[in-house]
Amino acid sequence: MNSIIKKYAFEIICVFAYILIYSKSYYLGIVNWDDKELLFSNPYVKWLDVKSLLTQFFVGNYMPFTMLTYTALWSLFKLNFGLYHLFSALLHLINSFLAGKITYRLFNNLWLYRLTWLVFLLHPLQVESVCWIAELKTIIAGFFYLLATLYYIKFNDNNKSKYYIVSLAFGCIALLSKPSSVILFLNLLVIDWLLKKTKISILNKIPYFIGGLIIGFLTLKAHIDQQYINYEYNFAWYIKVAYAGYAILIYMRNFLYPLHLSAINPYPDLSVVLIPGYLLLIFGAFIGYYLIKKKKWTAIQIILFILIQIILVVQFIPFGNSLVSDRYMYIAILGMMWLLYIVTQHIPLQRYIIFAWIGLLSIITYTRINVWQSNITLNQSILKQYPNSYTALSNIGADYLLQKKYDLSIGYLNKSIQINPKNYKAYYNRGLYYAQLQNFENALKDFSTSIQNYDNEKARLARAPLYLISKEYDKAYQDLQHILTQNPNNHKAYFMMAEYYYDQNNLQMAKQYYDKAIALYKYDYEYYFQRATVFGKLNNFIACIQDLDKSITLNADFADSYYWRGIAKYNLKINPCNDFQQALQKGNKQVSAIYTKYCSN
């Protein structure tokens, strides 16, 4: 035991430091950035709908393995958010061991192994991936990505095909965990070079490439279908190059000096980006020329490794509103540390300086974990870095709206719109604010402005029921038809179209559209309830009861389902009293007279 402790003393001390820093993550909550959509409000996860988890896109990604993992975690943890955070922290700890092992296999340097392992484990850039439940996909994909790399190195060492097969299997799982793993085949090409192979093998990378190609195509389709490509930032190529150079500069700064981290980093003005972005690229070209001339191949290999890890996220295809994001550095941190070690290897007391730097990183990490306490704290931290972040202001306004803190909500939403009058999301959120306050005139105006700024499904879906309320049926129909033309799989639009026909007492057409909505999405109790009322009006009480049974299964607290089921049973001469009693207990007051009349005895 003493010999084990002595041999692994460094690792044991670091693990205890990690536990001390990240144990507070157990007390974190969730944020509105995909946590609910992916997991906590996702019926496919809660009802273990394997077919949907394997075939559908989620938040613009195809990641079936991650979705199945969420399902397993939900069955174990339910709404205990802390356990999800601890699971993520534990998996990150395992990933750090894998990162260290890969480092040692590549460089055979004990100190580089230790420093890389520690930086990968404790750097503040990793907090976003570890403490954001929706980004568990990064940790899971990173686990299999690192395993695929490690087993490929083993295959290179002894040429045993079993290691290649294992590497390929782990690579496939990484692809099915997060689409960013598509660059694995490029990563392995650099690994070949780092291993000092005289001949880089292209042939054995083909299966990795084909898998990446398929997932890449599906991801691009998902981003287009679910409107995750931000065309506002779809600049000309030479401007994208400037932004890419600037993004790389920010990533370098955040690695060395992570004191100004933010979950959102808005695109700065081109005037701010153009000179430093191109200067970095020009300087990088001169550095590359110098390294090639001096045959500093290891440095070149490491730089290529870093660039490969971030090539997809320097916004050549603009995703979202943020130019850079901490989570995109999850694997790239490995290469950053390798490069830092090589560049500083001739500095006196190098290791001690790096250890002191890591100590400062740990303090920053401990502080930064607090940012992920809630959606409010997260967005407020963004505003500290970017006071005019209209996205953060809109997010806070939306969160206060969910909490029904209307005075706070409208203040943030108005400020967001004032800063960026083209911010369609803020208009959409403010439209929801007015709708909740029954101010339908202003709600309609804001939804319409949101659509004018950017034609989005959410605003049209929110506007259509307001048109129904005001009996403007033609306008409601136009909105819904427009949505279904663009996206024939939008179950909410089919449901609203059924409501359109229901309001005009066209029950047969209403039923057809309820059927389509339910065929696409079978987890909304309201869909079944509304179709049940159609069956009831058509005197098909057996089908009415069947739909109400489904509605109650999905939401056992919805009183009207019990009331209508009691009515249907009464018409079939079945005792309705238990259902009437349930409806009364759950808040349906109109059933009181009926219950007294038929069930008082």
XYZ file of C-alpha atoms in Angstrom:
601
model
C 0.000 0.000 0.000
C 2.829 2.371 0.872
C 4.547 1.659 -2.423
C 1.332 2.366 -4.343
C 0.818 5.640 -2.494
C 4.434 6.620 -3.113
C 4.227 5.724 -6.820
C 0.952 7.580 -7.432
C 1.294 10.343 -4.826
C 1.085 13.075 -7.468
C -2.107 11.653 -8.976
C -3.707 11.073 -5.565
C -3.033 14.651 -4.438
C -4.410 16.037 -7.689
C -7.568 13.905 -7.476
C -8.208 15.203 -3.973
C -7.715 18.765 -5.222
C -10.158 18.073 -8.051
C -12.745 16.682 -5.628
C -12.327 19.742 -3.418
C -12.871 22.096 -6.368
C -15.697 20.298 -8.175
C -17.650 18.889 -5.226
C -19.607 22.158 -5.152
C -20.995 21.294 -8.585
C -23.413 18.953 -6.798
C -25.345 22.033 -5.673
C -25.732 23.510 -9.156
C -29.091 23.664 -10.874
C -29.970 23.628 -14.553
C -30.024 26.341 -17.191
C -32.484 27.003 -19.987
C -29.873 26.400 -22.663
C -30.941 22.953 -23.869
C -31.045 21.267 -20.422
C -34.821 20.994 -20.493
C -35.146 20.357 -24.215
C -32.567 17.581 -24.207
C -33.388 15.924 -20.910
C -35.726 17.257 -18.255
C -38.677 18.105 -20.519
C -37.875 15.587 -23.242
C -40.652 12.942 -23.420
C -38.532 10.662 -25.611
C -36.048 10.425 -22.735
C -38.655 10.058 -19.994
C -40.695 7.408 -21.853
C -37.674 5.556 -23.279
C -38.730 6.002 -26.876
C -35.687 4.259 -28.364
C -36.871 4.614 -31.962
C -37.172 8.402 -31.677
C -33.881 8.703 -29.790
C -32.133 6.818 -32.582
C -33.756 8.611 -35.507
C -34.515 12.211 -34.525
C -32.438 15.376 -34.305
C -32.109 17.157 -30.966
C -31.073 20.830 -30.672
C -29.601 20.699 -34.156
C -27.580 17.517 -33.629
C -27.781 13.826 -34.380
C -26.361 12.155 -31.242
C -28.272 8.936 -30.432
C -25.696 7.531 -27.999
C -25.806 10.684 -25.883
C -29.620 10.629 -25.914
C -29.656 7.001 -24.772
C -27.220 7.952 -22.010
C -29.570 10.734 -20.920
C -32.356 8.149 -20.759
C -30.275 5.879 -18.521
C -29.351 8.805 -16.258
C -32.975 9.953 -16.071
C -34.073 6.491 -14.941
C -31.475 6.680 -12.153
C -31.454 10.347 -11.096
C -34.829 11.843 -12.159
C -34.810 15.499 -10.985
C -31.774 15.241 -8.699
C -29.673 17.709 -10.684
C -26.642 17.271 -8.445
C -26.186 13.638 -9.468
C -25.983 14.610 -13.147
C -23.287 17.133 -12.277
C -21.347 14.568 -10.241
C -21.588 12.042 -13.070
C -20.191 14.610 -15.492
C -17.398 15.526 -13.075
C -16.481 11.858 -12.602
C -16.378 11.230 -16.353
C -14.216 14.333 -16.825
C -11.812 12.941 -14.219
C -11.582 9.698 -16.206
C -11.022 11.691 -19.396
C -8.124 13.502 -17.751
C -6.421 10.153 -17.055
C -6.900 9.201 -20.713
C -5.501 12.561 -21.825
C -2.450 12.046 -19.619
C -1.941 8.512 -20.897
C -2.093 9.671 -24.531
C 0.446 12.391 -23.722
C 2.863 9.910 -22.201
C 2.495 7.445 -25.094
C 3.222 10.215 -27.612
C 6.095 12.023 -25.883
C 7.440 9.608 -23.251
C 7.891 12.565 -20.907
C 6.776 12.121 -17.296
C 6.589 15.843 -16.496
C 4.691 16.666 -19.662
C 2.278 13.860 -18.781
C 1.725 15.267 -15.301
C 1.306 18.871 -16.375
C -0.995 18.031 -19.276
C -3.128 15.771 -17.116
C -3.452 18.480 -14.483
C -4.219 21.298 -16.923
C -6.809 19.186 -18.742
C -8.385 18.392 -15.368
C -8.445 21.833 -13.757
C -8.419 24.503 -16.457
C -11.320 27.005 -16.206
C -12.145 26.442 -19.880
C -13.380 22.975 -18.905
C -15.994 24.280 -16.455
C -18.585 24.896 -19.164
C -18.405 21.304 -20.391
C -18.438 19.807 -16.888
C -21.065 22.017 -15.214
C -23.569 22.407 -18.042
C -25.740 19.288 -18.069
C -26.612 19.669 -21.765
C -22.880 19.634 -22.535
C -22.516 16.181 -21.048
C -22.412 15.271 -24.741
C -18.954 16.886 -24.902
C -17.719 14.826 -21.950
C -19.194 11.586 -23.342
C -17.882 12.204 -26.852
C -14.518 13.228 -25.383
C -14.334 9.939 -23.467
C -14.759 7.826 -26.603
C -12.680 10.206 -28.741
C -9.756 9.855 -26.347
C -10.227 6.087 -26.125
C -10.274 5.826 -29.921
C -7.037 7.837 -30.064
C -5.373 5.792 -27.316
C -6.204 2.452 -28.928
C -5.043 3.752 -32.301
C -1.691 4.552 -30.682
C -1.603 1.000 -29.302
C -2.342 -0.292 -32.792
C 0.552 1.768 -34.148
C 2.870 0.414 -31.461
C 2.349 -3.281 -32.158
C 0.222 -3.466 -35.337
C -2.375 -5.758 -33.725
C -5.659 -5.507 -35.616
C -7.735 -5.940 -32.444
C -6.572 -2.526 -31.239
C -7.562 -0.965 -34.566
C -11.027 -2.530 -34.371
C -11.482 -1.289 -30.802
C -10.310 2.190 -31.825
C -12.752 2.233 -34.742
C -15.612 1.101 -32.488
C -14.872 3.835 -29.951
C -14.586 6.338 -32.791
C -18.061 5.392 -34.052
C -19.525 5.853 -30.566
C -17.817 9.247 -30.320
C -19.466 10.231 -33.620
C -22.845 9.122 -32.272
C -22.253 11.120 -29.080
C -21.416 14.503 -30.583
C -20.993 15.449 -34.251
C -17.800 17.446 -33.614
C -16.022 14.072 -33.464
C -16.047 14.062 -37.279
C -12.484 15.423 -37.190
C -11.181 12.213 -35.574
C -9.713 10.916 -38.841
C -7.672 14.117 -39.235
C -6.564 13.830 -35.625
C -5.279 10.305 -36.276
C -3.294 11.493 -39.294
C -1.422 13.892 -37.003
C -1.001 11.100 -34.461
C 0.722 9.049 -37.164
C 3.119 11.930 -37.713
C 3.692 12.510 -34.004
C 4.584 8.840 -33.620
C 7.434 9.439 -36.073
C 5.990 7.074 -38.657
C 7.950 7.184 -41.891
C 4.739 6.674 -43.849
C 1.375 8.080 -42.822
C -1.373 5.572 -43.576
C -4.394 6.983 -45.394
C -6.074 3.635 -45.999
C -6.812 2.812 -42.360
C -8.392 6.263 -41.868
C -11.047 5.663 -44.537
C -13.608 4.045 -42.161
C -13.217 6.977 -39.740
C -13.623 9.382 -42.661
C -16.772 7.682 -43.973
C -18.366 7.709 -40.519
C -17.497 11.386 -40.130
C -18.900 12.174 -43.561
C -22.253 10.568 -42.731
C -22.559 12.286 -39.348
C -21.413 15.576 -40.841
C -24.134 15.411 -43.494
C -26.801 14.585 -40.892
C -25.624 17.421 -38.644
C -25.706 19.972 -41.436
C -29.232 18.835 -42.312
C -30.254 19.099 -38.646
C -28.843 22.606 -38.357
C -30.690 23.719 -41.477
C -33.981 21.989 -40.605
C -34.021 23.284 -37.025
C -32.749 26.763 -37.936
C -29.455 26.601 -36.039
C -27.395 28.269 -38.755
C -27.196 31.972 -38.001
C -27.395 33.668 -41.395
C -26.909 37.043 -39.718
C -23.204 36.168 -39.519
C -22.905 34.479 -42.901
C -20.273 36.950 -44.135
C -18.126 36.916 -47.247
C -15.263 34.430 -47.085
C -12.534 37.014 -46.464
C -14.478 38.401 -43.495
C -14.984 34.876 -42.126
C -11.217 34.372 -42.379
C -10.652 37.509 -40.284
C -13.142 36.324 -37.669
C -11.514 32.881 -37.660
C -8.107 34.426 -36.983
C -9.571 36.577 -34.229
C -11.319 33.541 -32.694
C -8.018 31.636 -32.586
C -6.432 34.641 -30.871
C -9.177 34.637 -28.225
C -8.767 30.903 -27.646
C -5.024 31.401 -27.106
C -5.668 34.254 -24.667
C -8.311 32.293 -22.769
C -5.961 29.339 -22.411
C -3.122 31.423 -20.976
C -5.153 34.102 -19.197
C -8.700 32.843 -18.477
C -9.896 35.785 -16.396
C -12.539 37.073 -18.796
C -14.444 33.941 -19.706
C -18.039 34.193 -20.828
C -20.620 31.638 -21.893
C -21.469 33.961 -24.808
C -18.835 35.904 -26.721
C -20.704 38.108 -29.205
C -19.266 38.853 -32.612
C -17.309 42.116 -32.275
C -17.458 44.778 -34.965
C -15.426 43.996 -38.052
C -13.272 47.056 -37.351
C -12.153 45.385 -34.119
C -11.512 42.019 -35.767
C -9.998 42.763 -39.152
C -6.460 43.850 -38.205
C -5.709 41.444 -35.306
C -7.406 38.564 -37.141
C -5.311 38.915 -40.284
C -2.151 39.831 -38.342
C -2.426 36.574 -36.406
C -2.855 34.592 -39.616
C 0.102 36.349 -41.256
C 2.226 35.919 -38.129
C 1.168 32.271 -37.994
C 2.238 31.777 -41.603
C 5.706 33.231 -40.834
C 5.994 31.029 -37.740
C 5.003 28.011 -39.807
C 7.610 28.870 -42.458
C 10.276 29.296 -39.764
C 9.407 25.988 -38.090
C 9.485 24.134 -41.405
C 12.796 25.719 -42.358
C 14.297 24.781 -38.985
C 12.646 21.351 -39.155
C 10.854 21.821 -35.844
C 8.456 19.047 -36.751
C 7.098 18.376 -33.261
C 5.909 21.972 -32.878
C 4.309 21.852 -36.338
C 2.564 18.584 -35.495
C 1.180 19.985 -32.242
C -0.048 23.177 -33.941
C -1.839 21.045 -36.531
C -3.355 18.979 -33.717
C -4.740 22.154 -32.110
C -6.082 23.572 -35.364
C -7.827 20.303 -36.208
C -9.667 20.329 -32.868
C -11.072 23.823 -33.451
C -11.372 23.974 -37.245
C -15.122 23.282 -37.119
C -15.854 25.922 -34.489
C -14.168 29.072 -35.818
C -17.528 29.896 -37.415
C -16.863 29.340 -41.113
C -20.387 27.949 -40.830
C -21.969 30.285 -38.251
C -23.759 28.388 -35.475
C -25.485 30.478 -32.818
C -24.586 33.969 -31.602
C -21.191 33.310 -30.012
C -17.890 33.674 -31.856
C -16.008 31.440 -29.401
C -17.156 29.031 -26.706
C -15.205 27.403 -23.869
C -16.561 23.922 -24.602
C -14.945 23.917 -28.054
C -11.544 23.781 -26.349
C -12.234 20.533 -24.480
C -9.770 18.378 -26.467
C -7.713 21.257 -27.887
C -6.421 22.013 -24.374
C -4.224 18.927 -24.753
C -2.359 20.416 -27.695
C -2.223 23.851 -26.079
C -0.406 22.373 -23.078
C 1.972 20.375 -25.255
C 2.855 23.525 -27.189
C 3.284 25.609 -24.024
C 5.660 23.008 -22.584
C 7.797 22.889 -25.742
C 7.920 26.671 -26.162
C 8.965 27.227 -22.533
C 11.294 24.233 -22.139
C 14.440 26.395 -21.959
C 13.046 28.800 -19.362
C 14.660 28.333 -15.921
C 12.348 26.778 -13.329
C 9.854 26.037 -16.105
C 7.980 23.326 -14.212
C 7.582 25.402 -11.068
C 6.296 28.365 -13.045
C 3.754 26.150 -14.810
C 2.702 24.618 -11.484
C 2.149 28.104 -10.050
C 0.104 28.982 -13.147
C -1.983 25.819 -12.665
C -2.572 26.836 -9.048
C -4.032 30.136 -10.252
C -6.123 28.270 -12.824
C -7.567 26.108 -10.046
C -8.679 29.164 -8.077
C -10.356 30.619 -11.169
C -12.055 27.277 -11.829
C -13.367 27.096 -8.259
C -14.878 30.568 -8.659
C -16.228 30.003 -12.164
C -18.290 26.969 -11.134
C -20.648 29.360 -9.310
C -21.621 30.927 -12.635
C -23.568 27.781 -13.581
C -25.816 27.927 -10.521
C -28.866 28.950 -12.557
C -29.947 30.548 -15.802
C -30.010 33.962 -14.124
C -26.486 33.721 -12.670
C -25.153 32.453 -15.992
C -26.563 35.312 -18.044
C -25.672 37.894 -15.417
C -22.060 36.709 -15.640
C -22.229 37.308 -19.398
C -23.466 40.846 -18.790
C -20.450 41.517 -16.565
C -18.203 40.878 -19.558
C -20.575 42.251 -22.204
C -23.063 44.737 -20.673
C -24.737 45.196 -24.058
C -25.229 41.511 -24.782
C -28.777 41.617 -26.116
C -28.843 37.802 -26.114
C -28.118 37.604 -22.377
C -30.653 40.352 -21.654
C -33.311 38.503 -23.650
C -32.452 35.237 -21.892
C -32.846 36.798 -18.448
C -36.113 38.408 -19.498
C -37.412 35.033 -20.720
C -36.368 33.352 -17.474
C -38.125 35.934 -15.331
C -41.168 35.474 -17.557
C -41.190 31.755 -16.731
C -41.050 32.710 -13.054
C -43.958 35.153 -13.631
C -41.814 38.058 -12.430
C -43.309 40.313 -15.051
C -41.830 43.649 -13.960
C -38.297 42.273 -14.097
C -38.976 40.422 -17.335
C -40.202 43.405 -19.348
C -37.279 45.549 -18.209
C -34.688 43.125 -19.583
C -36.644 42.468 -22.789
C -37.095 46.169 -23.517
C -33.386 46.802 -22.985
C -32.486 43.896 -25.278
C -34.669 45.328 -28.041
C -33.322 48.832 -27.455
C -29.748 47.593 -27.972
C -30.623 45.508 -31.031
C -33.947 46.368 -32.723
C -33.370 43.416 -35.093
C -33.255 40.911 -32.228
C -36.103 38.618 -33.246
C -35.810 36.425 -30.139
C -36.388 39.366 -27.792
C -39.502 40.391 -29.733
C -40.721 36.799 -29.548
C -40.146 36.682 -25.776
C -41.827 40.049 -25.286
C -44.751 38.802 -27.368
C -45.084 35.907 -24.913
C -44.986 38.446 -22.073
C -47.892 40.419 -23.554
C -49.807 37.229 -24.361
C -49.570 36.064 -20.745
C -50.970 39.416 -19.642
C -53.840 39.062 -22.155
C -52.554 42.083 -24.089
C -53.112 40.388 -27.432
C -52.759 43.518 -29.547
C -49.171 44.173 -28.425
C -48.406 40.454 -28.504
C -49.444 40.292 -32.149
C -47.281 43.321 -32.953
C -44.198 41.773 -31.332
C -44.674 38.361 -32.941
C -45.091 40.069 -36.312
C -41.935 42.153 -35.778
C -40.043 39.002 -34.787
C -41.122 37.368 -38.062
C -40.199 40.450 -40.076
C -36.704 40.410 -38.574
C -36.301 36.670 -39.109
C -38.959 34.275 -40.378
C -39.062 31.795 -37.482
C -41.503 29.021 -36.669
C -41.845 29.859 -32.985
C -43.212 33.337 -33.601
C -45.653 32.080 -36.247
C -46.832 29.315 -33.927
C -47.368 31.885 -31.174
C -49.149 34.315 -33.499
C -51.567 31.791 -35.035
C -53.615 31.131 -31.832
C -53.934 34.877 -31.284
C -55.423 35.178 -34.751
C -57.838 32.384 -33.813
C -58.846 34.249 -30.662
C -59.553 37.385 -32.707
C -61.435 35.301 -35.345
C -58.925 36.250 -38.043
C -59.041 32.741 -39.458
C -57.435 33.491 -42.810
C -54.323 34.938 -41.146
C -54.085 31.995 -38.753
C -54.353 29.580 -41.675
C -51.647 31.431 -43.632
C -49.213 31.218 -40.701
C -49.832 27.524 -40.145
C -49.726 26.637 -43.835
C -46.444 28.537 -44.165
C -44.921 26.521 -41.303
C -46.088 23.180 -42.693
C -44.768 24.046 -46.142
C -41.340 24.729 -44.656
C -41.437 21.916 -42.107
C -43.961 19.110 -42.758
C -42.965 17.426 -39.479
C -43.977 20.262 -37.174
C -46.519 18.542 -34.927
C -47.417 21.783 -33.147
C -48.484 23.339 -36.442
C -50.715 20.342 -37.182
C -52.275 20.687 -33.731
C -52.928 24.389 -34.261
C -54.409 23.646 -37.686
C -56.767 21.197 -35.981
C -57.704 23.977 -33.561
C -58.372 26.214 -36.573
C -60.900 23.722 -37.958
C -62.299 22.934 -34.494
C -63.096 26.620 -33.925
C -65.123 26.582 -37.134
C -66.892 23.362 -36.071
C -65.366 21.380 -38.931
C -64.905 18.318 -36.759
C -63.833 15.873 -39.462
C -60.989 18.117 -40.647
C -60.065 18.862 -37.037
C -59.799 15.131 -36.345
C -57.550 14.610 -39.375
C -55.094 17.213 -38.162
C -55.190 15.949 -34.566
C -54.391 12.522 -36.026
C -51.346 13.949 -37.835
C -50.140 15.791 -34.733
C -50.389 12.641 -32.610
C -48.737 10.492 -35.294
C -45.730 12.827 -35.164
C -45.721 13.375 -31.393
C -47.533 11.074 -28.981
C -46.481 12.649 -25.695
C -48.699 15.722 -25.364
C -51.758 15.083 -23.209
C -53.532 18.064 -24.765
C -53.411 16.483 -28.224
C -55.305 13.434 -26.977
C -57.684 15.534 -24.896
C -58.651 17.772 -27.805
C -59.177 14.827 -30.129
C -61.278 13.191 -27.420
C -63.597 16.194 -27.387
C -64.025 15.768 -31.156
C -64.912 12.111 -30.661
C -67.346 13.137 -27.932
C -69.096 15.643 -30.186
C -69.255 12.964 -32.888
C -70.851 10.600 -30.322
C -67.960 8.137 -30.616
C -67.671 7.742 -26.863
C -65.511 4.605 -26.900
C -62.783 6.387 -28.894
C -63.329 9.424 -26.675
C -62.582 7.373 -23.542
C -59.512 5.778 -25.154
C -58.004 9.189 -25.915
C -58.841 10.480 -22.443
C -57.132 7.438 -20.911
C -53.995 8.408 -22.853
C -54.329 12.028 -21.799
C -54.584 11.047 -18.128
C -51.593 8.705 -18.457
C -49.515 11.635 -19.724
C -50.890 14.158 -17.239
C -52.771 12.746 -14.274
C -53.442 16.235 -12.848
C -55.465 17.657 -15.742
C -58.998 17.870 -14.316
C -60.863 18.312 -17.614
C -59.769 14.871 -18.832
C -61.588 13.261 -15.899
C -64.655 15.450 -16.454
C -64.946 14.535 -20.134
C -64.307 10.866 -19.399
C -67.140 10.968 -16.892
C -69.435 12.501 -19.529
C -68.429 9.807 -22.053
C -69.022 7.053 -19.518
C -72.405 8.498 -18.631
C -73.410 8.370 -22.301
C -72.312 4.718 -22.414
C -74.271 4.038 -19.221
C -71.083 3.376 -17.255
C -70.782 4.733 -13.732
C -69.061 8.165 -14.128
C -68.903 9.136 -10.449
C -65.276 8.299 -9.795
C -64.202 10.463 -12.744
C -66.439 13.327 -11.661
C -64.996 13.096 -8.171
C -61.430 13.144 -9.551
C -62.262 16.170 -11.708
C -63.701 17.971 -8.684
C -60.674 17.181 -6.510
C -58.295 18.416 -9.202
C -60.016 21.784 -9.548
C -62.819 21.536 -12.119
C -65.626 23.475 -10.391
C -68.214 23.061 -13.136
C -68.516 19.351 -12.312
C -69.813 20.116 -8.819
C -73.478 20.352 -9.826
C -73.301 17.238 -11.973
C -71.568 15.277 -9.230
C -74.196 16.372 -6.699
C -77.018 15.427 -9.087
C -75.812 11.980 -10.130
C -73.383 10.858 -7.460
C -74.493 12.394 -4.154
C -75.890 9.067 -2.985
